[in-house]
Coordinates of C-alpha atoms in Angstrom, one line a residue:
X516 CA 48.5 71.4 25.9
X517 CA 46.8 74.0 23.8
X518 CA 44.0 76.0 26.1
X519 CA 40.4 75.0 24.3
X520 CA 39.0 78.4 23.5
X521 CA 42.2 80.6 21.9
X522 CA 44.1 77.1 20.6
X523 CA 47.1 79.0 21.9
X524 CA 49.0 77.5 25.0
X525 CA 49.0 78.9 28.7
X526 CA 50.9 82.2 29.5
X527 CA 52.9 81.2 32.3
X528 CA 53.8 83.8 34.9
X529 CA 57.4 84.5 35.5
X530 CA 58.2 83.9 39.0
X531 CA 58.9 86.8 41.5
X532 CA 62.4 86.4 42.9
X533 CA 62.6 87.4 46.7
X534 CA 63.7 90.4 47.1
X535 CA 67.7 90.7 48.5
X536 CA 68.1 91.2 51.8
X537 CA 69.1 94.5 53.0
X538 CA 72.4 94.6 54.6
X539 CA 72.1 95.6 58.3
X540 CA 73.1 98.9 59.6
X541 CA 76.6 98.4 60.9
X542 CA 76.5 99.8 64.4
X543 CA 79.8 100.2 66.1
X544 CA 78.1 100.8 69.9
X545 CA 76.7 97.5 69.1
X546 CA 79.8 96.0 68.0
X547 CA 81.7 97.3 71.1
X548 CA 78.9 95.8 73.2
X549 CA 79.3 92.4 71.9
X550 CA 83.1 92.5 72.2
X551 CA 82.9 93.6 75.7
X552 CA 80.3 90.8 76.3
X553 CA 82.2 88.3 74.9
X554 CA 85.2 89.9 76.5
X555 CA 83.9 89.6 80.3
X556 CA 82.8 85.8 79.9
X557 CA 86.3 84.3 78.5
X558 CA 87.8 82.3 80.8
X559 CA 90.7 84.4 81.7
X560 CA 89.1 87.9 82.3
X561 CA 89.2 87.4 86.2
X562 CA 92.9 86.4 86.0
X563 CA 94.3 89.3 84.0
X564 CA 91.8 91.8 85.9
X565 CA 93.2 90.5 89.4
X566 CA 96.6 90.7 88.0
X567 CA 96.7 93.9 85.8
X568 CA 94.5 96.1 88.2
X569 CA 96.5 95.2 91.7
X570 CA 99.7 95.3 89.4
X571 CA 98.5 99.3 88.4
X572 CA 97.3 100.3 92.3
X573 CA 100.6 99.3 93.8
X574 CA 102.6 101.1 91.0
X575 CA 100.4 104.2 90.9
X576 CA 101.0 103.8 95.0
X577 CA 104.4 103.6 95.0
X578 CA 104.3 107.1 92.7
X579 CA 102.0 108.8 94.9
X580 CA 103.7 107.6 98.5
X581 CA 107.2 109.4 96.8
X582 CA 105.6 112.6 95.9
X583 CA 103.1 112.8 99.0
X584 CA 106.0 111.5 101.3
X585 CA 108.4 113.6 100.7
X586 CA 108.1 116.8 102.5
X587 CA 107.3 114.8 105.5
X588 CA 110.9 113.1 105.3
X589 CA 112.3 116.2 104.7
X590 CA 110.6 118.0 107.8
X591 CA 112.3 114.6 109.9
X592 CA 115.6 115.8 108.7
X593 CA 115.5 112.4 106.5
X594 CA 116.2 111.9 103.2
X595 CA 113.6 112.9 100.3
X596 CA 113.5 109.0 99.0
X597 CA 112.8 107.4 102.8
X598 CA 109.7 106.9 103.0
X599 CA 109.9 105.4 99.3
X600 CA 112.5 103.2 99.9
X601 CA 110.9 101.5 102.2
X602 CA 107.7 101.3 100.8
X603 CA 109.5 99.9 97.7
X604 CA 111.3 97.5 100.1
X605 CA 107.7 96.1 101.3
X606 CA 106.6 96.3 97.4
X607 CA 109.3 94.1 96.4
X608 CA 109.0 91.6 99.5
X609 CA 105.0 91.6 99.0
X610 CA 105.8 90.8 95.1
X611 CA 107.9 87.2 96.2
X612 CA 104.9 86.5 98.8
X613 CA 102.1 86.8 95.6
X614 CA 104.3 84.8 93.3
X615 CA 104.5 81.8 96.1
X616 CA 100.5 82.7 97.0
X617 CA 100.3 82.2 93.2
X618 CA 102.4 78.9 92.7
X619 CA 101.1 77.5 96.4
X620 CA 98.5 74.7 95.9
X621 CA 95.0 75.1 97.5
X622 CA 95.8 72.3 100.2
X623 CA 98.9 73.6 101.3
X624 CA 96.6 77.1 101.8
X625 CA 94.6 75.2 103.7
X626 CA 97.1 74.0 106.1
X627 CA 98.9 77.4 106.4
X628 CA 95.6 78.5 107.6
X629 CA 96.5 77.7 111.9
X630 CA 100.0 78.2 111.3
X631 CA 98.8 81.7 110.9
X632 CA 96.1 82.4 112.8
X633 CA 98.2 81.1 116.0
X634 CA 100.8 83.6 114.7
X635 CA 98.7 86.2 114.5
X636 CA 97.6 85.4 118.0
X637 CA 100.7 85.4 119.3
X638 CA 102.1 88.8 118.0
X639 CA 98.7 90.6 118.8
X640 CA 99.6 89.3 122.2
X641 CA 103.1 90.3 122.4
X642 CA 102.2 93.9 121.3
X643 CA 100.1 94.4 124.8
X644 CA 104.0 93.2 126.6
X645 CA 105.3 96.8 128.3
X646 CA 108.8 97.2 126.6
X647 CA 107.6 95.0 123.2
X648 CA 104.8 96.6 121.8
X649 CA 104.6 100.7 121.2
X650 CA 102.4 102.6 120.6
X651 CA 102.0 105.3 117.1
X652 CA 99.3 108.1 117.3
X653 CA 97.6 107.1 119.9
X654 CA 97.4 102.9 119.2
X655 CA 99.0 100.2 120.9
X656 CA 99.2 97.9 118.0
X657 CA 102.8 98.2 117.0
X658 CA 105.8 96.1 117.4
X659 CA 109.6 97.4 116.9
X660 CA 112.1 95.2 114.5
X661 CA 114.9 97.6 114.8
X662 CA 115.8 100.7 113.4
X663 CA 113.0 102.7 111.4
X664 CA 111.2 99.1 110.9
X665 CA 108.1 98.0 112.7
X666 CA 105.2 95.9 112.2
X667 CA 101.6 95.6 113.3
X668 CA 100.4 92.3 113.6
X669 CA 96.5 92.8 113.7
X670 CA 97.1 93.5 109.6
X671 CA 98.1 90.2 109.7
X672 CA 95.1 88.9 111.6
X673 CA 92.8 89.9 108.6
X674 CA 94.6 87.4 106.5
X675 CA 94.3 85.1 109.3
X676 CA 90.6 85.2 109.8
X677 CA 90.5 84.8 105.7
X678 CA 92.1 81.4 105.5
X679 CA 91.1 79.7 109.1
X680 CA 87.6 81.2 108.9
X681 CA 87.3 79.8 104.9
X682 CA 88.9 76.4 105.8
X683 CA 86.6 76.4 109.0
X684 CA 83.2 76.6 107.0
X685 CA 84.2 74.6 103.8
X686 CA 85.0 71.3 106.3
X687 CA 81.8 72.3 108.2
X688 CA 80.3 72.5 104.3
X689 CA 81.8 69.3 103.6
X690 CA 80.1 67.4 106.7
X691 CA 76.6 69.3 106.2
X692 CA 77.2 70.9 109.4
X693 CA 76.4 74.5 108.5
X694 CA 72.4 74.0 107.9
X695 CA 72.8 74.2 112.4
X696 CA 73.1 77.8 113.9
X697 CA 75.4 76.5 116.5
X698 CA 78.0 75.1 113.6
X699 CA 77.8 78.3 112.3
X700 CA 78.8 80.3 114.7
X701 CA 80.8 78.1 117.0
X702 CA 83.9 78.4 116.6
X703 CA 83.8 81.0 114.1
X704 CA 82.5 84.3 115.7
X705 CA 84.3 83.6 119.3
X706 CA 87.7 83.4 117.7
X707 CA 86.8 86.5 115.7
X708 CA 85.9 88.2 119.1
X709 CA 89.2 87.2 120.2
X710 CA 90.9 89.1 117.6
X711 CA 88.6 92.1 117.7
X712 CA 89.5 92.3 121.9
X713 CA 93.1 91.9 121.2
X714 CA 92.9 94.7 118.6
X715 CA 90.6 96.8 120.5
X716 CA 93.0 96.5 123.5
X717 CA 95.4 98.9 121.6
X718 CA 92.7 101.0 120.7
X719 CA 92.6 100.5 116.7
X720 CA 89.0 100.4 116.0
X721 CA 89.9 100.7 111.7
X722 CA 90.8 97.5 111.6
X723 CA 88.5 96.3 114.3
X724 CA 86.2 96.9 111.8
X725 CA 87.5 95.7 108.6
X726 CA 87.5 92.5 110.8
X727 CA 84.1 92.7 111.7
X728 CA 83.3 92.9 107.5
X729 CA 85.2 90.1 106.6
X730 CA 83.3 88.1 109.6
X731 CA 79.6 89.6 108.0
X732 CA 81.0 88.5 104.8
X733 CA 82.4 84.9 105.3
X734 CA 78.7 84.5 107.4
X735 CA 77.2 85.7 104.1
X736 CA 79.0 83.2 101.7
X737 CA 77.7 80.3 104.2
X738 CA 74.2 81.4 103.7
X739 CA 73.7 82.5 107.1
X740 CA 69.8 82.8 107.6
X741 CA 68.5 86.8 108.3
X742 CA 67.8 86.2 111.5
X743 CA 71.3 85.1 112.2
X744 CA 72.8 87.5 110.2
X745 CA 70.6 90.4 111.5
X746 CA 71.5 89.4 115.1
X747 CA 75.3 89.4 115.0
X748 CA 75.1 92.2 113.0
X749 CA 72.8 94.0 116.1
X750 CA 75.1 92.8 118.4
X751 CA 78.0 94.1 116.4
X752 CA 76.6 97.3 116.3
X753 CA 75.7 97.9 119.8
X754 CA 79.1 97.2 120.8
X755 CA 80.1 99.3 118.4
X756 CA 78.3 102.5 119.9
X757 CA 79.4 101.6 123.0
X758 CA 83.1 101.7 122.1
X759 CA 82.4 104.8 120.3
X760 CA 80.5 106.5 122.8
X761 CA 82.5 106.2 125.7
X762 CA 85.3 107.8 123.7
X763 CA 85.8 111.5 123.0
X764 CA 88.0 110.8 120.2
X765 CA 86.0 109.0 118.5
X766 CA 83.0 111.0 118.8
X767 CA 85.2 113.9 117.7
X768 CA 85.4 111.9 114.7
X769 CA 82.1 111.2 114.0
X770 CA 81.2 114.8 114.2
X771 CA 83.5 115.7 111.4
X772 CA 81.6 113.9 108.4
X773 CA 80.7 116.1 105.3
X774 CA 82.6 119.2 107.9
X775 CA 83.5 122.3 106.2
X776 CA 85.1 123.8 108.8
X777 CA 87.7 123.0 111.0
X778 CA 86.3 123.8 113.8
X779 CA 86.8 124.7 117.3
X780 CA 90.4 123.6 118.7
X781 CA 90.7 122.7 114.7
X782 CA 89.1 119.3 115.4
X783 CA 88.2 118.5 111.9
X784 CA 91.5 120.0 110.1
X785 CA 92.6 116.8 109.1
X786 CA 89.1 116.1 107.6
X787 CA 88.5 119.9 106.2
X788 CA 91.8 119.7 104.6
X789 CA 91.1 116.5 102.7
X790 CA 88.3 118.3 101.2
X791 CA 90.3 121.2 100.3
X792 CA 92.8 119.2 98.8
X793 CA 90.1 116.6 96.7
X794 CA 88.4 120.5 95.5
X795 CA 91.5 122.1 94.2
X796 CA 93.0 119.1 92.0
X797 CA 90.4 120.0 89.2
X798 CA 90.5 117.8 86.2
X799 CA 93.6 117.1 85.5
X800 CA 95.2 118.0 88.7
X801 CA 97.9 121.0 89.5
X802 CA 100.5 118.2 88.2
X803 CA 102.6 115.8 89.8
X804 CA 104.2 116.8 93.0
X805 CA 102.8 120.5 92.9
X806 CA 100.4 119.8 96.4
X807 CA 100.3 122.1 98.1
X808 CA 98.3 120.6 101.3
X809 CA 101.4 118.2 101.9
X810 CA 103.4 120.9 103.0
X811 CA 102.3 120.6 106.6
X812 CA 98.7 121.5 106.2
X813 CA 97.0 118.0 105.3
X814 CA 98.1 115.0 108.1
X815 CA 99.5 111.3 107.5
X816 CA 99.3 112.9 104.0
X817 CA 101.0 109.7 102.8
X818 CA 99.1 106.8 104.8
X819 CA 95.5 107.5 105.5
X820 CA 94.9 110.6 103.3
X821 CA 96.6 109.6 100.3
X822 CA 93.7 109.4 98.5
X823 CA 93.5 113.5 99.0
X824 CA 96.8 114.1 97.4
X825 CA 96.0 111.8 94.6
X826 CA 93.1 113.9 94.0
X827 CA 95.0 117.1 94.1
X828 CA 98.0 116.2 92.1
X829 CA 96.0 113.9 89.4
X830 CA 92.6 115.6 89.5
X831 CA 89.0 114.0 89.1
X832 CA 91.0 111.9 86.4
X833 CA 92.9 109.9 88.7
X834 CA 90.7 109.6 91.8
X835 CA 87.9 107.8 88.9
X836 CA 91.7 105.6 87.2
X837 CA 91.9 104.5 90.8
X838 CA 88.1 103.9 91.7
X839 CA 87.9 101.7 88.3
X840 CA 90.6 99.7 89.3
X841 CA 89.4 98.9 92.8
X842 CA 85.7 98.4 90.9
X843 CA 87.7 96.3 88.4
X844 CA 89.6 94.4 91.2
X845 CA 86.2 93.6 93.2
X846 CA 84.2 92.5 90.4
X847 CA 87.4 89.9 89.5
X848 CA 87.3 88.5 93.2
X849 CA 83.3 88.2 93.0
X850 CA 83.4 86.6 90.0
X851 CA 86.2 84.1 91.4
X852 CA 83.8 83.5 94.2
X853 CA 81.0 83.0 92.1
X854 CA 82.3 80.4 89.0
X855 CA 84.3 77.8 91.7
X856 CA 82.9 74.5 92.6
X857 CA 85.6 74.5 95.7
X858 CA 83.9 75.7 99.1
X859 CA 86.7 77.1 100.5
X860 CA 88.1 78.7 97.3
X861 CA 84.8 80.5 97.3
X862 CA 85.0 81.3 100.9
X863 CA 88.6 82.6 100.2
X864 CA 88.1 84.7 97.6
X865 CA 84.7 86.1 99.1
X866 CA 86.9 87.2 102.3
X867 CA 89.9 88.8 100.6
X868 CA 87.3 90.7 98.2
X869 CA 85.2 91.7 101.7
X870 CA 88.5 92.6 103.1
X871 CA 89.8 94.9 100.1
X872 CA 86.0 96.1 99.1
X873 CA 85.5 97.5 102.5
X874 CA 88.7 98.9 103.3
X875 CA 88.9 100.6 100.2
X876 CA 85.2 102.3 100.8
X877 CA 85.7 103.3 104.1
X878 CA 89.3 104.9 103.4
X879 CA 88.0 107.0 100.7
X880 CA 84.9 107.8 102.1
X881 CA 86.9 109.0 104.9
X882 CA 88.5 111.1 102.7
X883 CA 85.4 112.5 101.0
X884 CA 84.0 113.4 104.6
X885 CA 81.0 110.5 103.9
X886 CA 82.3 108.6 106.9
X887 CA 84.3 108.9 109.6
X888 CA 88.1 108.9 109.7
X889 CA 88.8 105.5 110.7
X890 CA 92.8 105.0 110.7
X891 CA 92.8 102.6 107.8
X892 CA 95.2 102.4 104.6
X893 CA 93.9 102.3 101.8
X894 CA 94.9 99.0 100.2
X895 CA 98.1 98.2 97.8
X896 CA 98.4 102.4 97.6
X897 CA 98.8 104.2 101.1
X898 CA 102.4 103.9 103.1
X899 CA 102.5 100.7 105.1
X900 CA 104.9 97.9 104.6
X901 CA 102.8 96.2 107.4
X902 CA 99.1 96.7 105.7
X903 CA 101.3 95.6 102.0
X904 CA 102.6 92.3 102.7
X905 CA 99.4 90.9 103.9
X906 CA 97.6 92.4 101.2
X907 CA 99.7 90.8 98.3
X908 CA 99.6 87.9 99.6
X909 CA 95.9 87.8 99.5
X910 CA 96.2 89.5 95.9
X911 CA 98.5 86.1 95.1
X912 CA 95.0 83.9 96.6
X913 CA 92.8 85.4 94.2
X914 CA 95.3 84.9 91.5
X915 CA 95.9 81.5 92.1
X916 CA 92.2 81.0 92.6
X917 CA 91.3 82.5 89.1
X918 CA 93.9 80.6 87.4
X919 CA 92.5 77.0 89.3
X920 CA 89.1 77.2 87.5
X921 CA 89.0 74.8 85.0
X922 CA 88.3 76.8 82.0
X923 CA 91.0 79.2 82.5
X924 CA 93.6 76.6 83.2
X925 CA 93.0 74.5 79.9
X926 CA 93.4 78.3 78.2
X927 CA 96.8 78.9 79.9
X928 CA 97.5 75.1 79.3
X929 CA 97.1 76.1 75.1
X930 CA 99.1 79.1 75.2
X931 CA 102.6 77.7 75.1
X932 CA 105.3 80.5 74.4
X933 CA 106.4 80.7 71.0
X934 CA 109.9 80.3 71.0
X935 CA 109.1 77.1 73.7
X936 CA 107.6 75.8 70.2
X937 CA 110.7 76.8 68.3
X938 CA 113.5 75.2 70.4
X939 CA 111.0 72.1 70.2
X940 CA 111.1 71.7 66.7
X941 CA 115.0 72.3 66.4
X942 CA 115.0 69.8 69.2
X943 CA 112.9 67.4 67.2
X944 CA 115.0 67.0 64.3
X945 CA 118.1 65.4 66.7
X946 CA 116.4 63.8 68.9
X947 CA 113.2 63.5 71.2
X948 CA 110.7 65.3 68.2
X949 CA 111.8 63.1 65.7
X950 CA 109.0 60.0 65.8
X951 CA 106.3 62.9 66.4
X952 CA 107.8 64.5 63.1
X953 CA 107.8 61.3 61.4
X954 CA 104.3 60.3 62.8
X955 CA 103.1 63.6 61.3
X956 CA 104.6 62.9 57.7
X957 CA 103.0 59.4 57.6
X958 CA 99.4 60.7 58.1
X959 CA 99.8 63.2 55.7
X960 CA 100.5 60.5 53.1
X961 CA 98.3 58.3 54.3
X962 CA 95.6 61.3 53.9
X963 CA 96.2 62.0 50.4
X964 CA 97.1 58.4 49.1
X965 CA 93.1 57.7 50.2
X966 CA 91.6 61.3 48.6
X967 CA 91.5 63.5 51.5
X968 CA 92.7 66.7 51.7

């Protein structure tokens, strides 16, 4: 339509395109962020973490128990190796006990649970026996196989008190029974006393109280109100101080955290020394098997101090490679704990994490002079075929435990070797394959015969 004044039509105004988007600014921190993320929620994280990081401490062990063993073998007028060799010997037992943990259905766990603690029992028993049990530094906890061999049953207990205490509270969990103080408790913390007296009769107060964490913890994972929990954990304590108090060896050990000095009569050597050995690693370490506090200066150099030598021969750099993979290890068996629907799995995997977790801390800060030396290995790394076994086996729970959620065993259901897909499809043009293959070729016909493609 022509406009009325000009007789000339409407201009029309060319439209403004949008302007293009600017492409965002590619930010690798960003990137590596949302790969971790995504990284940490798949399915299978807690499973190859569990695996891969226990699979690395027990190696990196076995490598640190040869070079910080060795003088000590040789001062015995034993061979270099011993001490090795029989860790290894544990290592390779411990490694059949995890697979079958891992391979062991959850009821069957359940079942082994009295088998064991009765065991346990028993053995802790047997070690108070005059002419049975014997006693190393000091501790009646030890029993003799033969030979160089021994055991020490109250290592075993601590897997015990896992299982029973777990299948204890998820049946009590199961029949609403845990919302009553008495359920709670009863029979749970009297059997737990029971192992702490038979422990504490031999005089081994480390792993009375690795005991006495896992009990805290299981209590904790039943939702133990804070008045419960606060008074157990009073009562705990006062006994504790008792115990401690009336002995001069442990007090002599409680005076020796963050010590400089050794002391009069050298009562904190063994601490001073740890110190002097975690100080003069550096960075990177003097290099493997160039300590110099093993040569008679640091004790149990291989056992309870290994930690120190580590330090020493590896530097900061390994100390932090084996703090990440005890952090790395933790956070797996929390996780476990967290994502399961099964009571007792939860209960399970919240004990052997408690168990690990707090051994771990109060071994190295032992060694850092933060706490007091308590006599306990530090798990999956120090000498101990005793402390090993146990420990794998409870390595093989977790394991199993991660690879039982359902999300993680559809993803191990869809990864089906490759050359398990091979042999199938050579198999399936003789024999069993065949129909599937000539299922396959029918729907592809049928697909394009109707347009589809």
């Amino acid at each position: 339509m022509a406009d009325s004044r000009t007789g000339r039509p409407p201009v029309q105004r060319a439209t403004r395109r949008p302007a293009p988007a600017r492409p965002a600014r590619d930010n690798p921190v960003g990137r590596l962020v949302t790969r971790a993320r995504k990284a940490w929620d798949r399915p299978l994280t807690a499973y190859y973490l569990i695996l891969g990081s226990s699979l690395l401490i027990t190696v990196l062990g076995l490598v640190m128990v040869y070079s910080a063993s060795m003088i000590t073998a040789l001062q015995l007028s034993l061979p270099g190796s011993f001490f090795f060799r029989k860790q290894f010997l544990a290592a390779s037992i411990g490694a059949v006990l995890l697979l079958v943990a891992m391979r062991v259905p959850v009821k069957l766990h359940r079942a082994l649970a009295y088998p064991i603690l009765a065991g346990s029992v028993f053995l802790m028993v047997l070690v108070q026996v005059p002419g049975i049990g014997m006693s190393v530094n000091g501790n009646q906890n030890w029993i003799s196989l033969g030979g160089s061999f021994q055991i020490q049953p109250s290592e075993f207990g601590k897997l015990a008190l896992v299982l029973w205490g777990a299948d204890l509270l998820a049946r009590k969990q199961d029949k609403a029974m845990l919302a009553q103080w008495k359920h709670m408790l009863v029979p749970l913390v009297p059997i737990t006393f029971l192992l702490l007296g038979l422990i504490m009769l031999g005089g081994d107060m480390g792993t009375a109280i690795i005991l006495t964490a896992i009990l805290f913890g299981l209590l904790w994972l039943a939702g133990a109100p804070t008045r419960l929990f606060a008074g157990v954990l009073a009562v705990a304590l006062t006994i504790g101080f008792v115990l401690i108090k009336t002995s001069p060896n442990r007090m002599s050990r409680l005076a020796c955290i963050g010590a400089t000095e050794p002391g009069p009569n050298d009562t904190c050597w063994q601490a001073v020394h740890g110190i002097y050995a975690l100080a003069s690693g550096g960075l990177f370490g003097s290099g493997l098997g160039a300590s110099v506090e093993k040569w008679g200066q640091l004790p149990e150099a291989h056992t309870d101090f290994i930690f120190a030598i580590t330090g020493e021969e590896l530097g900061l750099a390994g100390t932090l490679s084996v703090l990440a993979l005890f952090a790395a290890l933790g956070y797996a068996g929390i996780r476990v704990a967290g994502r399961t629907e099964d009571p007792f799995v939860r209960y399970a995997a919240g004990g052997v994490t408690t168990w690990i977790t707090a051994q771990a801390v109060i071994n190295i800060g032992a060694v850092l002079g933060l706490l007091p030396i308590a006599g306990v290995p530090l798990p999956l790394f120090s000498y101990g075929g005793s402390a090993l076994l146990p420990t794998m086996f409870a390595i093989g729970l977790l394991i199993a435990f991660a690879r039982d959620e359902p999300a993680a065993r559809a993803a191990l259901a869809m990864r089906q070797p490759r050359f398990g897909r091979k042999r199938a499809a050579v198999r399936g043009s003789a024999g069993a394959a065949g129909p599937r293959r000539w299922n396959t070729m029918r729907r592809r016909a049928a697909a394009r015969s109707s347009g589809e493609r």
